[in-house]
CSV table of C-alpha atoms in Angstrom, one decimal:
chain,number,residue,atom,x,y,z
A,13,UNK,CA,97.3,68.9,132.6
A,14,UNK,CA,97.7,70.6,135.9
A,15,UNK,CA,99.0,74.1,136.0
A,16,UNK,CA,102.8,73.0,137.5
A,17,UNK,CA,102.9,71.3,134.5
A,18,UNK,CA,101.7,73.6,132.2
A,19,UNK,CA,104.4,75.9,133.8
A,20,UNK,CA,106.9,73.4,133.9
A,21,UNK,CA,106.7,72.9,130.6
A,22,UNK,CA,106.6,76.9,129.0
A,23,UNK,CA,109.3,77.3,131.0
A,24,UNK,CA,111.7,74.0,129.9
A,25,UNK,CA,110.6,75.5,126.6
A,26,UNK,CA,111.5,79.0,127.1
A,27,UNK,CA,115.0,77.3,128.4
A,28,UNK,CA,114.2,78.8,131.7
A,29,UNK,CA,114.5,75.7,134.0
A,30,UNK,CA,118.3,75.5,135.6
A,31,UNK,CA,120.0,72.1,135.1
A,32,UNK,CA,118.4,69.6,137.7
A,33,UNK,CA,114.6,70.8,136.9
A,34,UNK,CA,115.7,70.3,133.6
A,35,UNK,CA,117.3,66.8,133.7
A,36,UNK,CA,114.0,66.5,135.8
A,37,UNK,CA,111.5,67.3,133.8
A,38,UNK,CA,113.2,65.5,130.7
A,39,UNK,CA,112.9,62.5,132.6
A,40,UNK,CA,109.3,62.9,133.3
A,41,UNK,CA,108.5,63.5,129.4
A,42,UNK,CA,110.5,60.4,128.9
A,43,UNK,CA,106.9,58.3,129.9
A,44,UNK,CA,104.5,61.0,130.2
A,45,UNK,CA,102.6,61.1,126.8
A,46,UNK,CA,100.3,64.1,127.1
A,47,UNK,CA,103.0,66.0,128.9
A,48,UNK,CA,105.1,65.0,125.7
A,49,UNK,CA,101.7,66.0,123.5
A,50,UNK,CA,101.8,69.5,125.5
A,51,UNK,CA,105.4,70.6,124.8
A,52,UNK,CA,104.7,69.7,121.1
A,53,UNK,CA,101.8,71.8,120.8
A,54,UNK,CA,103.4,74.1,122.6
A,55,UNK,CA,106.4,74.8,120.5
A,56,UNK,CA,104.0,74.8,117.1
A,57,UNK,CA,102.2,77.2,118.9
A,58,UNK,CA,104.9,79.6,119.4
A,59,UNK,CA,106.2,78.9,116.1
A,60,UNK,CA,102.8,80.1,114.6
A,61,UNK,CA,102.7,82.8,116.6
A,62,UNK,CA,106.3,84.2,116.0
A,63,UNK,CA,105.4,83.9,111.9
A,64,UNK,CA,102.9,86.3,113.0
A,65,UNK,CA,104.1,88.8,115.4
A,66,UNK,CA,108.1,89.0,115.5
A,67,UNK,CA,109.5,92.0,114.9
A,68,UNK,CA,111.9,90.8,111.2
A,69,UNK,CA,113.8,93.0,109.9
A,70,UNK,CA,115.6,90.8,107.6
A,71,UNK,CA,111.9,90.1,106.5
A,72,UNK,CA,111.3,93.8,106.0
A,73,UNK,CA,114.0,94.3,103.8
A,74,UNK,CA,113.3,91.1,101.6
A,75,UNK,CA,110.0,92.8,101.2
A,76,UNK,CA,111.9,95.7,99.8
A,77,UNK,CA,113.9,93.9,97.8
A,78,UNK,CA,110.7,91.9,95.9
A,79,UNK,CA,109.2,95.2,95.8
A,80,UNK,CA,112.5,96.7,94.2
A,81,UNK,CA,112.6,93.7,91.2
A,82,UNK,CA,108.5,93.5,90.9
A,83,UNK,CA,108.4,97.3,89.7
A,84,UNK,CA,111.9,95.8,87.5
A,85,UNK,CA,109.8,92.6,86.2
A,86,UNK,CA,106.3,93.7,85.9
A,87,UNK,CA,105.9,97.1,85.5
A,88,UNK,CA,107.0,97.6,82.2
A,89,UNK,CA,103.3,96.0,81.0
A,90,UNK,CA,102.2,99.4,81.4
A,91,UNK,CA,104.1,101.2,79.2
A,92,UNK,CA,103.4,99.1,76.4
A,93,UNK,CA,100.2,100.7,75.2
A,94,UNK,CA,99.7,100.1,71.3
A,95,UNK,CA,100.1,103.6,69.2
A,96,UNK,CA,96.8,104.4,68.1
A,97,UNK,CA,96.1,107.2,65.1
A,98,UNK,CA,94.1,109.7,65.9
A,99,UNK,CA,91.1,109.2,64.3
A,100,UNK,CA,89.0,112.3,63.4
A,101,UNK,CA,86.3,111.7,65.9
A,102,UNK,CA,89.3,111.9,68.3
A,103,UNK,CA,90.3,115.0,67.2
A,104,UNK,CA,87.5,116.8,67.4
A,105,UNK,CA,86.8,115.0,71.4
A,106,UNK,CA,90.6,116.7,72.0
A,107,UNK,CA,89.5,120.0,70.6
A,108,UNK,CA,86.7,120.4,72.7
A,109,UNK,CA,88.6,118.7,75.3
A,110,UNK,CA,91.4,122.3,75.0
A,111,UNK,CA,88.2,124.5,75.2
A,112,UNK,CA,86.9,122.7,78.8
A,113,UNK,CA,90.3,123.6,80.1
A,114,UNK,CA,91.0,126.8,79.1
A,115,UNK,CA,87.6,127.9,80.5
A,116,UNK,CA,88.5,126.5,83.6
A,117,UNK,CA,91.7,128.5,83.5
A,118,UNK,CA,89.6,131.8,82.9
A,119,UNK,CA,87.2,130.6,84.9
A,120,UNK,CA,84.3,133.7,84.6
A,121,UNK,CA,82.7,132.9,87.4
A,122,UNK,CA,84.4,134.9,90.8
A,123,UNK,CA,82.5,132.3,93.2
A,124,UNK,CA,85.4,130.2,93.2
A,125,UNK,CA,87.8,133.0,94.3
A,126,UNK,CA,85.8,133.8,97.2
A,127,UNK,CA,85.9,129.8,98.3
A,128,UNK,CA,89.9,130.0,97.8
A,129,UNK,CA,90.1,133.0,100.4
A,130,UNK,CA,87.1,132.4,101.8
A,131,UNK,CA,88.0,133.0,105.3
A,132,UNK,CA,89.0,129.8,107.0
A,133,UNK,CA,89.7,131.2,110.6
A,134,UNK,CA,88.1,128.9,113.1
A,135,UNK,CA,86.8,130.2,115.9
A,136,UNK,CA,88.3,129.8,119.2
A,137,UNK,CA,87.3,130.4,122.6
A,138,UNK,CA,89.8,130.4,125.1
A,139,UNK,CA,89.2,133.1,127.1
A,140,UNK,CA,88.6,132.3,130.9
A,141,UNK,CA,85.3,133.0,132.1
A,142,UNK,CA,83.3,132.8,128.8
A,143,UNK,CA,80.0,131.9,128.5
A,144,UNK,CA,79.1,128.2,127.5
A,145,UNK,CA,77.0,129.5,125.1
A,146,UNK,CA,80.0,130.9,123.2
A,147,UNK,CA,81.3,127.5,123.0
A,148,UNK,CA,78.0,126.1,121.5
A,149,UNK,CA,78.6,129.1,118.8
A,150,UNK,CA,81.8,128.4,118.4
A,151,UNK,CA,80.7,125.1,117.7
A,152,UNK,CA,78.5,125.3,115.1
A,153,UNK,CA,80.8,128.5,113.3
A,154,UNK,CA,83.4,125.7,113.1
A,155,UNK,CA,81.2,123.2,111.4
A,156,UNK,CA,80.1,125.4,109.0
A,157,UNK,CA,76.8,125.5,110.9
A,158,UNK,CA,76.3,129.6,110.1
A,159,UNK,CA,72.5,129.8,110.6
A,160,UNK,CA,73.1,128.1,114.2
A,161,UNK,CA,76.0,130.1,115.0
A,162,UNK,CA,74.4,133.5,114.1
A,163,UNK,CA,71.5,132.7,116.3
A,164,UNK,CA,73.3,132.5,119.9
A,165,UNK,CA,75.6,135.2,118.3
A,166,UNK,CA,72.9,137.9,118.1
A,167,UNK,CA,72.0,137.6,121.4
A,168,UNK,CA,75.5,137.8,123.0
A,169,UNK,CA,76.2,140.9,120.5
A,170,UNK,CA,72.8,142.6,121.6
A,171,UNK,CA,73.9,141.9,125.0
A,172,UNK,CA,77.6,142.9,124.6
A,173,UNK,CA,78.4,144.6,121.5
A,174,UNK,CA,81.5,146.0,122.5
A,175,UNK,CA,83.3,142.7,122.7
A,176,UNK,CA,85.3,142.2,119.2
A,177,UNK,CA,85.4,138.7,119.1
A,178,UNK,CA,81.2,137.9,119.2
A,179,UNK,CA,80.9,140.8,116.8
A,180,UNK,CA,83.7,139.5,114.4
A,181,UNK,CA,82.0,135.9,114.2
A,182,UNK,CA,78.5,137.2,114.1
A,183,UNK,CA,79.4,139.4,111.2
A,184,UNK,CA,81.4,136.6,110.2
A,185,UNK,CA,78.4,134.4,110.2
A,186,UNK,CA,76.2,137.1,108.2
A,187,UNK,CA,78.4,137.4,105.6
A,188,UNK,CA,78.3,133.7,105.2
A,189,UNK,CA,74.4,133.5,105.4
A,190,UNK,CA,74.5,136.9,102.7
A,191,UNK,CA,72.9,139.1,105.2
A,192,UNK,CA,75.5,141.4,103.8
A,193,UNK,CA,73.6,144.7,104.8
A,194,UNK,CA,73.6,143.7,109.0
A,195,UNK,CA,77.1,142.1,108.5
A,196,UNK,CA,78.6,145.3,107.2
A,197,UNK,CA,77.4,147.7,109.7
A,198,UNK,CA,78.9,145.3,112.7
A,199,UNK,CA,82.0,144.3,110.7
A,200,UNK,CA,82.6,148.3,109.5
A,201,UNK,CA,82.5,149.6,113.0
A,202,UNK,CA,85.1,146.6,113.7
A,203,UNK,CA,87.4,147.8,111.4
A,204,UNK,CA,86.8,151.2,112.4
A,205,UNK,CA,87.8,150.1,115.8
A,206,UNK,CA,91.1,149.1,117.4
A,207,UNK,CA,90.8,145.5,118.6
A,208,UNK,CA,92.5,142.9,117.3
A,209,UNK,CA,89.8,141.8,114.6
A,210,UNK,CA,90.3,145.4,113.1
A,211,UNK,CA,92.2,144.0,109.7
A,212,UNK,CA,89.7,140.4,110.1
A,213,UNK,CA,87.0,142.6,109.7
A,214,UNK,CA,87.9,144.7,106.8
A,215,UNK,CA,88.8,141.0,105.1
A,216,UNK,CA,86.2,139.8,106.1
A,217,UNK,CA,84.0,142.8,103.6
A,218,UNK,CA,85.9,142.4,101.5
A,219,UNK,CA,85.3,138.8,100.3
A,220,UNK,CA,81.4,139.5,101.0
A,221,UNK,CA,81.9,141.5,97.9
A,222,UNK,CA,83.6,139.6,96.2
A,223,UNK,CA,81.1,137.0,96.8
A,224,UNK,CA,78.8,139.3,95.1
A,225,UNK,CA,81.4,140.5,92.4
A,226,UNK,CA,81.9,143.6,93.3
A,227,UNK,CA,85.7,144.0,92.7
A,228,UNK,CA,85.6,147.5,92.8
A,229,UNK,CA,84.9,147.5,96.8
A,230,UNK,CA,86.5,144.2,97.7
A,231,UNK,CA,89.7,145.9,96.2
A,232,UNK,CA,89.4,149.0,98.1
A,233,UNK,CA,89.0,146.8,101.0
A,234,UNK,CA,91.3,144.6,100.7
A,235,UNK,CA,93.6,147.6,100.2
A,236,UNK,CA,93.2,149.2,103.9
A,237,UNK,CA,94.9,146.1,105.2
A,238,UNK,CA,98.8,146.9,105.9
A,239,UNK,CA,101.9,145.2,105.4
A,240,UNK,CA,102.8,143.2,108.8
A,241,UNK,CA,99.4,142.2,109.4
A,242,UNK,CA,98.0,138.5,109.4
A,243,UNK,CA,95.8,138.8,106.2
A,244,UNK,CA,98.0,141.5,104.5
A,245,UNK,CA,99.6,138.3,102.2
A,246,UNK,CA,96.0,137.0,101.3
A,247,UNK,CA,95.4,140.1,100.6
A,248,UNK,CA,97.5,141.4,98.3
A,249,UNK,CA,97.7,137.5,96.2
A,250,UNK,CA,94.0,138.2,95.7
A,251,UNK,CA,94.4,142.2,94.6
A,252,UNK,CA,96.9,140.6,91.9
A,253,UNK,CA,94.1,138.0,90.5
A,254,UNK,CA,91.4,140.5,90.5
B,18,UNK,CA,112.3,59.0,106.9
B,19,UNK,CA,114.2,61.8,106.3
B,20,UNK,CA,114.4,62.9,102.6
B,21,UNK,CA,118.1,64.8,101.2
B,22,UNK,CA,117.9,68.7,100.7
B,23,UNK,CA,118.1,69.5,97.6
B,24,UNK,CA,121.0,71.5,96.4
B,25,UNK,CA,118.2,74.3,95.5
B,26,UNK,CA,118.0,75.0,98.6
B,27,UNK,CA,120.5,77.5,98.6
B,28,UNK,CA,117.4,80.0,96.9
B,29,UNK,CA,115.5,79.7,100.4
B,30,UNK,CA,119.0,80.8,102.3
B,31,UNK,CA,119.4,83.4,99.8
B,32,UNK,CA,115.5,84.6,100.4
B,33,UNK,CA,116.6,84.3,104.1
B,34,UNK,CA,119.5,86.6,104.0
B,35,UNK,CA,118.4,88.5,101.3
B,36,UNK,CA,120.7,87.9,98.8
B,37,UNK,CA,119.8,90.4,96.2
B,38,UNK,CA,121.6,88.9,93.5
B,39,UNK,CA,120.2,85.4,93.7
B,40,UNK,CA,116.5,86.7,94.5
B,41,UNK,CA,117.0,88.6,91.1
B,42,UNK,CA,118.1,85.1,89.5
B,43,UNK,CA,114.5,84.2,91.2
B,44,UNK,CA,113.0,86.7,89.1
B,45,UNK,CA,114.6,86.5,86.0
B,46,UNK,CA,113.7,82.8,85.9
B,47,UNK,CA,110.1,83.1,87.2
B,48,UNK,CA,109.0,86.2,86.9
B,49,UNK,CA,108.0,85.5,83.1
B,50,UNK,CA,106.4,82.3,83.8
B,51,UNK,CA,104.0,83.9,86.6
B,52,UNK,CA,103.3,86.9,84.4
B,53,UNK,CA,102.0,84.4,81.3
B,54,UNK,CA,100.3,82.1,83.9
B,55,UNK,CA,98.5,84.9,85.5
B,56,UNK,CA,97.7,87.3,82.7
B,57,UNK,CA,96.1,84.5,81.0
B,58,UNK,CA,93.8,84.0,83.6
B,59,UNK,CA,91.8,87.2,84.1
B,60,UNK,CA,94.6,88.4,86.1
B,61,UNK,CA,97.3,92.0,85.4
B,62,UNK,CA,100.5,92.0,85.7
B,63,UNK,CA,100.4,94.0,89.1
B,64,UNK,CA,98.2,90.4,90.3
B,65,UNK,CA,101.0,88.3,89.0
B,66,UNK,CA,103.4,91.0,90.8
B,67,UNK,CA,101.6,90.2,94.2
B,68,UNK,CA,101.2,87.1,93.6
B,69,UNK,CA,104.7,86.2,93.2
B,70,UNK,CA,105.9,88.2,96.4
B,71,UNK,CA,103.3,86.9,98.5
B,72,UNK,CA,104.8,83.1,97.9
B,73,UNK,CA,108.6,84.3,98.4
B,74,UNK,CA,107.3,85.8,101.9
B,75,UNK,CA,105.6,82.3,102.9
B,76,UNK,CA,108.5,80.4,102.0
B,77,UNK,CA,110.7,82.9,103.6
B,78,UNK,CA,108.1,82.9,106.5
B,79,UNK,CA,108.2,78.7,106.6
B,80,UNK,CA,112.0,78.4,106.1
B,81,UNK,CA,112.5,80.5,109.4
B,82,UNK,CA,109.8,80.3,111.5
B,83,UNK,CA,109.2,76.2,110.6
B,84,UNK,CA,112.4,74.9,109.3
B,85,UNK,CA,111.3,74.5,105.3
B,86,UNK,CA,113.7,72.2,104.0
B,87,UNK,CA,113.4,72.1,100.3
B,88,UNK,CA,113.6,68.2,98.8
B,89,UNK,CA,112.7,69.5,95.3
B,90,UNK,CA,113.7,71.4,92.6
B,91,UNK,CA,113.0,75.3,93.6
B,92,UNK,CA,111.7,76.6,90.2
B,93,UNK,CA,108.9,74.3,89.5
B,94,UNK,CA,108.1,74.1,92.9
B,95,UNK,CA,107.6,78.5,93.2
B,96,UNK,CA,105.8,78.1,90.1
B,97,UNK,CA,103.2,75.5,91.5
B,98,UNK,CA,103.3,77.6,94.8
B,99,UNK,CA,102.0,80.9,93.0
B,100,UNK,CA,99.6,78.7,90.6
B,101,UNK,CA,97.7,77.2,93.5
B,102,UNK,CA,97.5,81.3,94.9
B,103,UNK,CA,96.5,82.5,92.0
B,104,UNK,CA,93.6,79.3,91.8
B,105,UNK,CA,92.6,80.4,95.0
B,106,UNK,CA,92.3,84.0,94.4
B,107,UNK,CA,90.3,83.2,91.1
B,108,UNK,CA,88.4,81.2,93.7
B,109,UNK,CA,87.8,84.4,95.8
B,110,UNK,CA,86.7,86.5,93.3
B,111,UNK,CA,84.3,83.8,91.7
B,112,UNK,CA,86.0,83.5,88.9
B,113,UNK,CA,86.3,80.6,86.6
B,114,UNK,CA,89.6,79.3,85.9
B,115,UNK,CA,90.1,78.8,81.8
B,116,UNK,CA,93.8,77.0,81.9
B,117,UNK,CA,94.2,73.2,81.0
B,118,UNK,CA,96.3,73.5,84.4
B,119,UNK,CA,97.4,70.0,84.0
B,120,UNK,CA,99.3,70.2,80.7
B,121,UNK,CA,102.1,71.8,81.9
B,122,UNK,CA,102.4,70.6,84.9
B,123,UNK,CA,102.8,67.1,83.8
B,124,UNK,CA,106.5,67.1,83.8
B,125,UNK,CA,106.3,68.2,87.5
B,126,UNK,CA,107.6,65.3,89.9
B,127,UNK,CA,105.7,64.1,92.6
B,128,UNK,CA,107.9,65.4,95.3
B,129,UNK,CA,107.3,68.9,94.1
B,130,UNK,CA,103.7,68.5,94.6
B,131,UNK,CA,103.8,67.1,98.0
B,132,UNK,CA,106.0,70.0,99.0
B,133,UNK,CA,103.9,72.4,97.6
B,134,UNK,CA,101.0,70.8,99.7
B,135,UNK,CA,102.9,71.4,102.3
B,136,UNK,CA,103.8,74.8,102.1
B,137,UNK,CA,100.1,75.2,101.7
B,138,UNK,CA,99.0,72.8,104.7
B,139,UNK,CA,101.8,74.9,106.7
B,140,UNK,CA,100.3,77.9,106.2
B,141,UNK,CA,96.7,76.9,106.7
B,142,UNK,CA,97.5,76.3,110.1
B,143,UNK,CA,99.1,79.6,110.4
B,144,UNK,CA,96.1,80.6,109.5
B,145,UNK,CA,94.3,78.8,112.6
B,146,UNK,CA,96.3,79.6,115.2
B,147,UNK,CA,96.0,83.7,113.8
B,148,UNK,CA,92.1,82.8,114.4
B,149,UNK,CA,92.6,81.0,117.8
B,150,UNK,CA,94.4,84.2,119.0
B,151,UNK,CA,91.9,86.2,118.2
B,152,UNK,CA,89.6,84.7,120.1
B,153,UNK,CA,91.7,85.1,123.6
B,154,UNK,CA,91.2,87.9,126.3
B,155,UNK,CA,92.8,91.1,125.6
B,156,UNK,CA,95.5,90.4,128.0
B,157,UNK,CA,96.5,87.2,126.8
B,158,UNK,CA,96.6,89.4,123.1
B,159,UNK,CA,99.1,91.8,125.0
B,160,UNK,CA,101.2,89.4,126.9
B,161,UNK,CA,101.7,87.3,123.5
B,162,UNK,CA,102.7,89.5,121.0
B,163,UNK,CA,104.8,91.2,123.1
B,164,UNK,CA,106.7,87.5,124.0
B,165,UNK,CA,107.0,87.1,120.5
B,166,UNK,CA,108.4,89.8,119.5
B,167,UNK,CA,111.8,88.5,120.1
B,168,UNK,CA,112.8,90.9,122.4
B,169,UNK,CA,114.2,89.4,126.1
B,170,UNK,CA,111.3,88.3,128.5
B,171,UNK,CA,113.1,90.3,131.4
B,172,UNK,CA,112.1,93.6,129.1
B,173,UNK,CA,109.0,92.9,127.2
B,174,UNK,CA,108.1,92.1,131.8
B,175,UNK,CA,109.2,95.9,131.8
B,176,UNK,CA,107.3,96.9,128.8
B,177,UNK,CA,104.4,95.8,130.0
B,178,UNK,CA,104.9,97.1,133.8
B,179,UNK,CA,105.0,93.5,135.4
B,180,UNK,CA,107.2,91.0,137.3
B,181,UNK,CA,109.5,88.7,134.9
B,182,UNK,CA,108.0,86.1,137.5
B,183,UNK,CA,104.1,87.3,136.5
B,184,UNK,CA,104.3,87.3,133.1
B,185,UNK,CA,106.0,84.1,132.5
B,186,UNK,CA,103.0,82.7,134.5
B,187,UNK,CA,100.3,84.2,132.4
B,188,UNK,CA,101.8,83.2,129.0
B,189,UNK,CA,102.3,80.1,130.0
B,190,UNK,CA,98.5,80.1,130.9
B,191,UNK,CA,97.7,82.5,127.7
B,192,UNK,CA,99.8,79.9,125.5
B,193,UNK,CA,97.7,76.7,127.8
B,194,UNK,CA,94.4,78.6,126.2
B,195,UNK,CA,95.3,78.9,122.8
B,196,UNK,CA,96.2,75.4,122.7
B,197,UNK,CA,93.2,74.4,124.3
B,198,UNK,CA,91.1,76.4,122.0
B,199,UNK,CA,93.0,75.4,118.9
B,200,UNK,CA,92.0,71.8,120.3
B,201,UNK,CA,88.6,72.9,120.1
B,202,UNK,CA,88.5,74.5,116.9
B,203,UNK,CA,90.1,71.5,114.8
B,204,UNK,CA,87.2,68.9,116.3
């Protein structure tokens, strides 16, 4: 097949051909037998291919429909469990079964508390003119990475310590590695401060002692943060569960 | 020779426009029969739910796409359609079949059979030609889906950011490949 022909033919196909090249090449496929091969190839090609890739709407909502009558038809199977009688084995599985849950709802241990508010800010750096190295902190402080983080930190806070967002993440990254003594001094004078990680700050202590269940401080810390502020709702759901 | 369309043929038009009340006449003939068929052979009733669904879209995909004309009664003929599925599945999942499939098939007519072979033959080669295009440049991918879409050529040409004149070249070319290679796969 030359590529005219090949041409020739997609395009009688395609019904793009105007009369005479049509009469034309119908006369032609009249005696040529592998143009006559080609055009029927063709068109169980494009068949094939349309099955696949056509956009069908009407297909689309057939699906729907089967979908609509299968739940109708076949789900009921599932409802038809046999009644079974509790059997005294059964009973005692369920008692015990009430117990698990309840201590789950009391749940003694504080540790999960301090994952539900754990603080979840992520760290971002998008400040002109910073440092790569703050990047490769914020980094790792955003994978959870705290040991890596707290390294570069430390030496942009001993080099800086004025600027509030290294010392918020590297107390931030303390408090997660439980160096709670270091982490309080930077985060205290942070909240002590005026810059905009003031109320992060004093959240921030506040879960580190909850963390080590000391409600009586993380209360009185969660306390100093006002009404209007970002963490003032956190806040004040976790004073009502303590 | 061409065979007469059976009058049951009005079940494909109604899959076709999706006629909700006949496809529920479908159903409320069938959906039993696949359920038993199925369930009995290692299968749930979600598997007979599929199975069923899957063979309405084939014949709804063969009755538009290829002409399916149906020369047999429908019934027996869905019910052979989603036993030979569910075989194959079985198959899949190396599983041993455990009905005497023959018994109740015996009062099946041979025209059924052949049709249901040929649903089955028919979509085998959809099959190939899915494989065939897989196998094309990345191009040829874009510039044939697109076509077949069944949106006009002068906009998918537009879609695409090329000349009405440019793309009708390359599928014809594209389309001269698969061929080719659909040539080649079959030897």
């Amino acid at each position: 097949m030359t590529e005219d022909k090949i041409l020739l033919a997609a395009r009688y196909i395609g019904g793009d051909l105007d009369r005479a090249e049509s009469e034309q090449f119908k006369q032609k496929l009249l005696t040529d037998t592998e143009l006559q091969q080609y055009v029927a190839d063709y068109k169980r090609a494009e068949e094939n291919l349309k099955m696949h890739f056509a956009d069908d709407q009407q297909r689309d909502q057939l699906q729907a429909t089967l979908q609509k009558l299968n739940q109708q038809y076949f789900a009921e199977d599932k409802t038809e469990h046999k009644v079974v009688s509790l059997k005294p084995y059964i009973k005692w599985i369920s008692v015990a079964a009430v117990l698990v849950i309840g201590l789950f709802i009391w749940s003694p241990w504080n540790n999960d508390l301090y994952k539900q508010y754990a603080n979840d800010n992520k760290m971002l750096v998008t400040e002109r003119g910073q440092t790569s190295e703050l990047d490769k902190a914020a980094a790792f402080y955003n994978h959870q990475e705290f040991d890596k983080a707290a390294v570069i930190l430390a030496e942009l806070y001993k080099k800086d310590s004025e600027n509030a967002l290294t010392a918020f993440y590297y107390g931030s990254s303390l408090t997660e590695l439980n160096q709670l003594t270091k982490a309080h001094n930077i985060l205290e004078k942070l909240a002590a401060g005026n810059s905009v990680y003031k109320f992060d700050a004093a959240y921030t202590i506040a879960l580190s002692y909850l963390k080590n269940n000391d409600k009586v401080n993380c209360k009185l810390w969660l306390e100093k943060i006002p009404a209007g502020t970002a963490k003032y709702e956190k806040a004040q759901e976790l004073l009502k569960k303590l | 020779m061409a065979k007469k369309i059976h009058e049951d043929q009005k079940y494909i038009t109604a899959l076709l426009h999706n006629d909700t009340l006949v496809v529920n006449e479908i159903y409320k003939k069938c959906a039993v029969k696949v359920k038993s068929f199925v369930t009995f052979n290692n299968g749930s009733a979600d598997d007979a739910a599929d199975i069923l669904q899957e063979a309405l879209v084939d014949i709804y995909n063969q009755a538009k796409y290829k002409n399916l004309e149906l020369t047999c009664p429908f019934e027996p003929f869905l019910l052979l359609v989603c036993k030979r599925k569910w075989l194959n599945e079985l198959k899949k999942r190396a599983v041993l079949p455990v009905t005497k499939t023959d018994d109740d098939l015996l009062h099946v007519g041979e025209d059924t059979f052949e049709q249901a072979e040929q649903l089955a033959l028919q979509q085998e080669q959809a099959n190939m030609f899915l494989k065939a295009f897989a196998q094309l440049g990345e191009r040829c991918k874009d510039i044939l889906k697109w076509s077949m879409k069944g949106e006009a050529q002068e906009k998918v040409a537009e879609i695409l950011g090329v000349t009405y004149g440019y793309l009708r070249k390359k599928k014809s070319e594209c389309m001269a490949g698969l061929i080719k290679l659909i040539g080649k796969n079959h030897d």
